[in-house]
mmCIF file of C-alpha atoms in Angstrom:
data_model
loop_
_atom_site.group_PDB
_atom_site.id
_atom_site.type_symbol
_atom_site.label_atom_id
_atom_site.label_comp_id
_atom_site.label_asym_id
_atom_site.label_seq_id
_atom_site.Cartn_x
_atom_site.Cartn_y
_atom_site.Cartn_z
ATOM 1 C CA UNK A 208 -29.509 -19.285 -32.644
ATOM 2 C CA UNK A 209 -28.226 -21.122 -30.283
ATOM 3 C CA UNK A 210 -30.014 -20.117 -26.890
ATOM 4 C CA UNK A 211 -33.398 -20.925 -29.697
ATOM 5 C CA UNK A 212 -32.403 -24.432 -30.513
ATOM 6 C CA UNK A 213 -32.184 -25.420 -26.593
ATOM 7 C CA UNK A 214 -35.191 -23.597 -26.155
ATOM 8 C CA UNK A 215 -37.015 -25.494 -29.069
ATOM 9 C CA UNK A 216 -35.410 -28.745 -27.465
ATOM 10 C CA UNK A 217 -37.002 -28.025 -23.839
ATOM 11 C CA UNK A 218 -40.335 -26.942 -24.977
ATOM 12 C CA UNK A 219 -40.444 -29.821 -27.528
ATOM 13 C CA UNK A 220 -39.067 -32.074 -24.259
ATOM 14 C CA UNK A 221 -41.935 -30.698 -22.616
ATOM 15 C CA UNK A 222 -44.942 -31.691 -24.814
ATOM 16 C CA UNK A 223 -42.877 -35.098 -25.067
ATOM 17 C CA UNK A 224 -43.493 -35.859 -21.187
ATOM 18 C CA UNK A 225 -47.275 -34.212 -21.543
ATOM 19 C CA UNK A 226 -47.968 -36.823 -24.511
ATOM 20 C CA UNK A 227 -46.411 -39.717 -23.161
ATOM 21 C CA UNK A 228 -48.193 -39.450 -19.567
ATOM 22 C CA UNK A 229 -51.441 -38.602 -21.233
ATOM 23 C CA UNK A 230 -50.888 -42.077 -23.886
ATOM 24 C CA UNK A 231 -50.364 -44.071 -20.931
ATOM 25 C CA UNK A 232 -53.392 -42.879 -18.517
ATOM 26 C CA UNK A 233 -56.034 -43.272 -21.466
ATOM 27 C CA UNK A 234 -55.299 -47.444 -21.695
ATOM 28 C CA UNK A 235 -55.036 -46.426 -17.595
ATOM 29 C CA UNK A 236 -58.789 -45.214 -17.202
ATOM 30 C CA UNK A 237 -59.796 -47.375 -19.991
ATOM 31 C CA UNK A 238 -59.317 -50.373 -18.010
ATOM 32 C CA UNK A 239 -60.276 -49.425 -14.378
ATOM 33 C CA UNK A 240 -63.955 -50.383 -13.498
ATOM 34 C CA UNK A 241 -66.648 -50.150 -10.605
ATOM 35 C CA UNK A 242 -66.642 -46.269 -11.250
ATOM 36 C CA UNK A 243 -69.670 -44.165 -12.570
ATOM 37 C CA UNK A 244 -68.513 -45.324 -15.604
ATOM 38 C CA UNK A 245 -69.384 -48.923 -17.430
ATOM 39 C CA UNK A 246 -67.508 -48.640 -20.787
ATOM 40 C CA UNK A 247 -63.721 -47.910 -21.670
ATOM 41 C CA UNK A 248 -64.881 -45.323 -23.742
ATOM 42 C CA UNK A 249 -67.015 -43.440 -21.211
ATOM 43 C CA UNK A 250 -63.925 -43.504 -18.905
ATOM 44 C CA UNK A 251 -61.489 -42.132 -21.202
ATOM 45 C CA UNK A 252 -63.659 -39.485 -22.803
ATOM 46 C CA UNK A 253 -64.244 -39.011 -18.568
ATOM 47 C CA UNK A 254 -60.771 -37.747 -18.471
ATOM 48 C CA UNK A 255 -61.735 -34.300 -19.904
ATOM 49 C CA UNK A 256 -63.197 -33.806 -16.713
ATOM 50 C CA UNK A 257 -60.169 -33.720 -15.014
ATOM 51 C CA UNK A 258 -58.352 -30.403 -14.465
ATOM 52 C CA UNK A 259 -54.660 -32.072 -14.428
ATOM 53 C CA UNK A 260 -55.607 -33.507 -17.835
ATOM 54 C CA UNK A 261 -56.577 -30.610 -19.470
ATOM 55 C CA UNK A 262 -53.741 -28.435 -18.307
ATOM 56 C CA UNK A 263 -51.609 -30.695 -19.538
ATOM 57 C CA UNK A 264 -53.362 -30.678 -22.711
ATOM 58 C CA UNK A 265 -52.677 -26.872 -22.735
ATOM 59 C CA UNK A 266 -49.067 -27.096 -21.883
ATOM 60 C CA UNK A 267 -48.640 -29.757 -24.637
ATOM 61 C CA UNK A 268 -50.313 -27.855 -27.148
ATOM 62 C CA UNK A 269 -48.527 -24.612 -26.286
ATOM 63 C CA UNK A 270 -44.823 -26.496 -25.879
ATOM 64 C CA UNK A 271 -45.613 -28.087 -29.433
ATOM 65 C CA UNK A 272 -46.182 -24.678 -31.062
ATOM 66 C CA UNK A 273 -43.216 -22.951 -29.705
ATOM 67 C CA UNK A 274 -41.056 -26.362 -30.375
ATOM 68 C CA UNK A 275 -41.767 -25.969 -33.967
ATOM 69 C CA UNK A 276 -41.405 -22.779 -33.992
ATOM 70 C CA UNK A 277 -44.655 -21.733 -35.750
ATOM 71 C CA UNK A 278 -46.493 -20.105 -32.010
ATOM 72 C CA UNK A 279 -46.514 -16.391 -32.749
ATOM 73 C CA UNK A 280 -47.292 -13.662 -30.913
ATOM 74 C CA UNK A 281 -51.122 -13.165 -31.024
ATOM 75 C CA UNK A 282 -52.810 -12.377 -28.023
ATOM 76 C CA UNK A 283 -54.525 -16.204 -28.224
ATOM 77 C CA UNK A 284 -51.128 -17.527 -27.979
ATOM 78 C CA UNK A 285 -50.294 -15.694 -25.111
ATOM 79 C CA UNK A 286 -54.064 -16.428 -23.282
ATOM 80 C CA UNK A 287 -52.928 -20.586 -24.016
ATOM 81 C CA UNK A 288 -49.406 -20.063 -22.876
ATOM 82 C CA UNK A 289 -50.412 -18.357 -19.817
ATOM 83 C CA UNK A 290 -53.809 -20.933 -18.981
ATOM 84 C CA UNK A 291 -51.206 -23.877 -19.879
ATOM 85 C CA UNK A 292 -48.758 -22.511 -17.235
ATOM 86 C CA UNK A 293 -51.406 -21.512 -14.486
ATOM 87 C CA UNK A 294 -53.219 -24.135 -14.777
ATOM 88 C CA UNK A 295 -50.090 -26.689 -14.941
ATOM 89 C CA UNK A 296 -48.813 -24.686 -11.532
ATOM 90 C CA UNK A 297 -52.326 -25.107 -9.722
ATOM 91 C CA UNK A 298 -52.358 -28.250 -10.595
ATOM 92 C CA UNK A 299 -49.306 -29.363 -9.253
ATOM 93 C CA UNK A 300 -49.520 -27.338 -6.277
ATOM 94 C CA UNK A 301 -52.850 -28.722 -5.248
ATOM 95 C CA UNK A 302 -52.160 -32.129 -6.033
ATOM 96 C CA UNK A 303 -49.399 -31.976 -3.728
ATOM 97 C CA UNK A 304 -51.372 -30.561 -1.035
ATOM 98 C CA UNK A 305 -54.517 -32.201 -1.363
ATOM 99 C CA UNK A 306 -54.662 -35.078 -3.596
ATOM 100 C CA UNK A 307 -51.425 -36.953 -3.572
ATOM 101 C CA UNK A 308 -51.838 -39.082 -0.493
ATOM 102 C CA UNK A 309 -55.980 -40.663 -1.508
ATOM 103 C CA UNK A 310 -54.982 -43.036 -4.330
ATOM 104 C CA UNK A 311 -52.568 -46.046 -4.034
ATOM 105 C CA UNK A 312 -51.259 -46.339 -7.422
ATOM 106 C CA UNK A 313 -50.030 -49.027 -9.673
ATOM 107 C CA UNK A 314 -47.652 -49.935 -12.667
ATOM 108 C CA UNK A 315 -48.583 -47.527 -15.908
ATOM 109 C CA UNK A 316 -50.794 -45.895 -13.262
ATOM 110 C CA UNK A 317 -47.710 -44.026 -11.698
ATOM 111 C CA UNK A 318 -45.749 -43.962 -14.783
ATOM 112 C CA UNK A 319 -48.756 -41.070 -15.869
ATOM 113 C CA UNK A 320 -49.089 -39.675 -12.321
ATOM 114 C CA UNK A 321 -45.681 -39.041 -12.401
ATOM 115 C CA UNK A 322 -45.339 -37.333 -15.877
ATOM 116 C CA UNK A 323 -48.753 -35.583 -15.207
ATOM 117 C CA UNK A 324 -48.766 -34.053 -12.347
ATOM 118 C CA UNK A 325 -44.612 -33.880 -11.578
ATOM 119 C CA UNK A 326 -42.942 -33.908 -14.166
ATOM 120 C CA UNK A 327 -44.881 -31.616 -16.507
ATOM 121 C CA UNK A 328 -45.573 -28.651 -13.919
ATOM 122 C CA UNK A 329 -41.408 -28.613 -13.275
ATOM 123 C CA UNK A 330 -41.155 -28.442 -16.621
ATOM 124 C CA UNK A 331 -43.342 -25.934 -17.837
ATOM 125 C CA UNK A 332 -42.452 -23.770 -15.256
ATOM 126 C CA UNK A 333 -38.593 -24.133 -15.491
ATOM 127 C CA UNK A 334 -38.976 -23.871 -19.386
ATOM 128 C CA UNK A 335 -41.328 -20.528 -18.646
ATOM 129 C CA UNK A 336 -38.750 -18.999 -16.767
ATOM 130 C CA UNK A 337 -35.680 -20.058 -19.119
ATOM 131 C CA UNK A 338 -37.288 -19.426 -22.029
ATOM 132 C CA UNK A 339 -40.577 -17.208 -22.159
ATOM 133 C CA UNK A 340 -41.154 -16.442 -24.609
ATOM 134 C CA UNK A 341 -41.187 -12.629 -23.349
ATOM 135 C CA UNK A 342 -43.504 -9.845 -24.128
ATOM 136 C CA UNK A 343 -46.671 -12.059 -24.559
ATOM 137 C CA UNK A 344 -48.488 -11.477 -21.395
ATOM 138 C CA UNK A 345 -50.527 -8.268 -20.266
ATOM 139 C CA UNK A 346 -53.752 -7.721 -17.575
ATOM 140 C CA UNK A 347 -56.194 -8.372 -20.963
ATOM 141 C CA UNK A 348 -54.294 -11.784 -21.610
ATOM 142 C CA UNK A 349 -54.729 -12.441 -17.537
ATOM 143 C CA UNK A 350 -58.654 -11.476 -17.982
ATOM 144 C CA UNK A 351 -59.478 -14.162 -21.062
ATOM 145 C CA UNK A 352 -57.191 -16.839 -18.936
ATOM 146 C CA UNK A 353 -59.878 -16.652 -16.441
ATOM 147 C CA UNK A 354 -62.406 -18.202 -18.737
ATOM 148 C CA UNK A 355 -60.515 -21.546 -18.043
ATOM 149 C CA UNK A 356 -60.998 -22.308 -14.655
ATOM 150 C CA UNK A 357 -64.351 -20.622 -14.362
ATOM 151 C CA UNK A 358 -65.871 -22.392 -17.261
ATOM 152 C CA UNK A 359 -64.184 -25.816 -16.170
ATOM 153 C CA UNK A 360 -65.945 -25.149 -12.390
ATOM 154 C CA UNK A 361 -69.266 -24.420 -14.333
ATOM 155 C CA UNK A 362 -69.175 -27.331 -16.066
ATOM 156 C CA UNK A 363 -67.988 -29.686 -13.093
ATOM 157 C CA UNK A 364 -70.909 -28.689 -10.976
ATOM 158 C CA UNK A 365 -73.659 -28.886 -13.362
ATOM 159 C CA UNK A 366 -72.431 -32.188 -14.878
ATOM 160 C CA UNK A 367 -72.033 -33.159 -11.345
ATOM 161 C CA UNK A 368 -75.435 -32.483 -10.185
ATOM 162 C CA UNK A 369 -76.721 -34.390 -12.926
ATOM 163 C CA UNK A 370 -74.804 -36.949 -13.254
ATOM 164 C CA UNK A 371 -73.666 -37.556 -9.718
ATOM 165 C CA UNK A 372 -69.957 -37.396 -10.737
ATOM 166 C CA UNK A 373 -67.281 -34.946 -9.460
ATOM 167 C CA UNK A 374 -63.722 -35.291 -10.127
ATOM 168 C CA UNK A 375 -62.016 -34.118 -7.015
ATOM 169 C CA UNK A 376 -63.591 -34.390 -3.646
ATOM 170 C CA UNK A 377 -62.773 -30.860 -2.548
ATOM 171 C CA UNK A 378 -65.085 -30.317 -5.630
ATOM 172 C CA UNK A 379 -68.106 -32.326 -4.188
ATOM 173 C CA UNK A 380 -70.848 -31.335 -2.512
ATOM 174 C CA UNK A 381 -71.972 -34.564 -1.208
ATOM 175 C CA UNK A 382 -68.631 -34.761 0.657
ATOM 176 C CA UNK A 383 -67.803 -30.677 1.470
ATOM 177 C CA UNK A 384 -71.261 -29.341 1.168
ATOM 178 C CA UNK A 385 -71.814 -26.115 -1.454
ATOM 179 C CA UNK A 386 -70.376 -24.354 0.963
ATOM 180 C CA UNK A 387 -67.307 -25.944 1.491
ATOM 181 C CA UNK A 388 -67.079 -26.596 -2.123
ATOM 182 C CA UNK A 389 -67.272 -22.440 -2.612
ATOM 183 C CA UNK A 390 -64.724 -22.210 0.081
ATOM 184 C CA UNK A 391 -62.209 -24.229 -1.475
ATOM 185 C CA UNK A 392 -62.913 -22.658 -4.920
ATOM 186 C CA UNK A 393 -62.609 -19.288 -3.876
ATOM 187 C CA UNK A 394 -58.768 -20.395 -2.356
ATOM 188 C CA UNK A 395 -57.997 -22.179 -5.378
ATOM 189 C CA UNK A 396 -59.462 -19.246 -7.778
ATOM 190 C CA UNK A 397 -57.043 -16.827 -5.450
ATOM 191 C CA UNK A 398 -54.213 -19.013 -5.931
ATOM 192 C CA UNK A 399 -55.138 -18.791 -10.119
ATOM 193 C CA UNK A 400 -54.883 -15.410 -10.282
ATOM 194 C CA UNK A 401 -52.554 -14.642 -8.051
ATOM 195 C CA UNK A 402 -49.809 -16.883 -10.164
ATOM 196 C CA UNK A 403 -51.449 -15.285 -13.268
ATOM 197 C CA UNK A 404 -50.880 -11.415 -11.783
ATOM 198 C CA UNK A 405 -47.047 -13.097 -10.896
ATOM 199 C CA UNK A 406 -46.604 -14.242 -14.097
ATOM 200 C CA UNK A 407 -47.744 -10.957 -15.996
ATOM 201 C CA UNK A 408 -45.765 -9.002 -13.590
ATOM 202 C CA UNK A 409 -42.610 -10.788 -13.912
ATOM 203 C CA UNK A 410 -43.220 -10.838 -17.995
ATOM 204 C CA UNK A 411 -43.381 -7.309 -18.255
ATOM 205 C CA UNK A 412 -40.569 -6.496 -15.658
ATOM 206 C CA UNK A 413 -38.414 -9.010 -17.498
ATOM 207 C CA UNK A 414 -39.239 -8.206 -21.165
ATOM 208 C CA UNK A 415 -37.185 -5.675 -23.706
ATOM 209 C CA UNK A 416 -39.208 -3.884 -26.267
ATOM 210 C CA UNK A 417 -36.170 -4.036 -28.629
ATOM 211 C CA UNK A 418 -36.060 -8.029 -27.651
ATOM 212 C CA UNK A 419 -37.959 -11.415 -30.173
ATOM 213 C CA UNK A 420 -37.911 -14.893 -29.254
ATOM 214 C CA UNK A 421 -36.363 -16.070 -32.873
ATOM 215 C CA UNK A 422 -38.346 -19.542 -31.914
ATOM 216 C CA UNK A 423 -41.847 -18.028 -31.982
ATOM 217 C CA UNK A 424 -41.418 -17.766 -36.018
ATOM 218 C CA UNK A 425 -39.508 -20.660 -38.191
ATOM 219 C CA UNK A 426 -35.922 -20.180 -38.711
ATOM 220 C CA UNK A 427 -35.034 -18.222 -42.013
ATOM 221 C CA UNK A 428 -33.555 -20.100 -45.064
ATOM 222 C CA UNK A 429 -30.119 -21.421 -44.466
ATOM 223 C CA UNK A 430 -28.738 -19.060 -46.746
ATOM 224 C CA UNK A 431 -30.088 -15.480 -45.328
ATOM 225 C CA UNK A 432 -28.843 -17.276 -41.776
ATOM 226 C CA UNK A 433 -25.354 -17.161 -42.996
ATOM 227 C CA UNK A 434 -25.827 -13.631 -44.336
ATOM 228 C CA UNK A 435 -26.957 -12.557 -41.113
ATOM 229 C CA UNK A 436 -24.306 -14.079 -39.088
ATOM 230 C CA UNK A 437 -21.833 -12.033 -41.423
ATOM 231 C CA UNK A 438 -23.269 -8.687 -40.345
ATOM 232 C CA UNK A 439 -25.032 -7.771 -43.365
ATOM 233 C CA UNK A 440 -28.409 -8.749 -42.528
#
């Protein structure tokens, strides 16, 4: 029990850092003008837009679950645990690449950067890798965690093209052209599914059939615990 309570204590660690960056970029957005946006509101709700923000939102949602111990092992568990930690690693990947070096940020403004895009991928990853949970991911899970970056591009370019706003320039038409635009999806989608095929693979090469995460279900009453620790369980 143990090896679960540090694992319950990273993952909950986890969705701390995702909750605190995300608390401090909403007062963030809410107060930076001359953008597409003219209210507070229209910025913040603005922030769905962004693919860092709603990877986080995956990882925090998934790292909250297994923290309290209440995740399971459906198959939609494993498609949000899998788009959390895809997503999370594209996002810190490219943001390192591409996107790191165009904004010159400020007081709670780097505070969020940090926990968004640093902080959280490490994370997430390192807990992944520590932790698992095991057994959860297969080539069907992979398949449904593709629905998240295709529907998100969907969505960017049509809201885009009517609205004039795109969240990332390599994104934009205006700046890249459609072309460009496809080119740089089609290297980003490659790098998606390549860490999703990685991540599968190393899940099933890793995983015992005879092995359970104890954290994916809450812990028994105190009582059978001791019973089980005696050898009679």
């Amino acid at each position: 029990m143990q090896a679960s309570k540090i694992a319950r204590a990273w993952f909950g660690a986890t969705a701390l850092v995702v909750f605190a960056g995300l608390a401090a970029q909403i007062p963030v957005s809410a107060g930076t003008t001359g953008g597409t946006f003219h209210t507070p509101a229209g910025r913040v709700a603005n922030l769905l837009a962004f693919f860092t923000i709603d990877s986080n939102i995956l990882v925090g949602a998934g790292s909250l679950l297994l923290a309290l111990g209440v995740a399971g092992r459906s198959t939609l568990f494993g498609v949000l645990r899998l788009t959390g930690l895809v997503g999370i690693t594209v996002t810190g990947v490219v943001f390192q690449v591409a996107l790191a070096d165009l904004y010159e940020l400020h007081g709670w403004a780097v505070f969020a950067d940090t926990m968004l895009h640093k902080v959280s991928p490490l994370m997430c990853v390192a807990g992944w890798l520590l932790f698992g949970p095991r057994g959860q991911l297969s080539w069907r899970v992979l398949s449904w965690s593709l629905l998240y970056p295709l529907g998100w591009l969907a969505v960017t370019l049509v809201r885009g093209a009517i609205i004039g706003f795109y969240p990332y320039p390599f994104v934009d038409p205006g700046i890249n052209s459609y072309g460009g635009v496809a080119f740089n999806c089609v290297l980003i989608g490659v790098l998606f599914i390549g860490l999703a095929a990685a991540a599968v693979g190393f899940d099933r090469t890793f995983s015992r059939k005879d092995e359970v995460d104890d954290y994916l279900a809450p812990d028994p009453p105190e009582g059978v615990e001791r019973i089980r620790d005696a050898g009679t369980y």
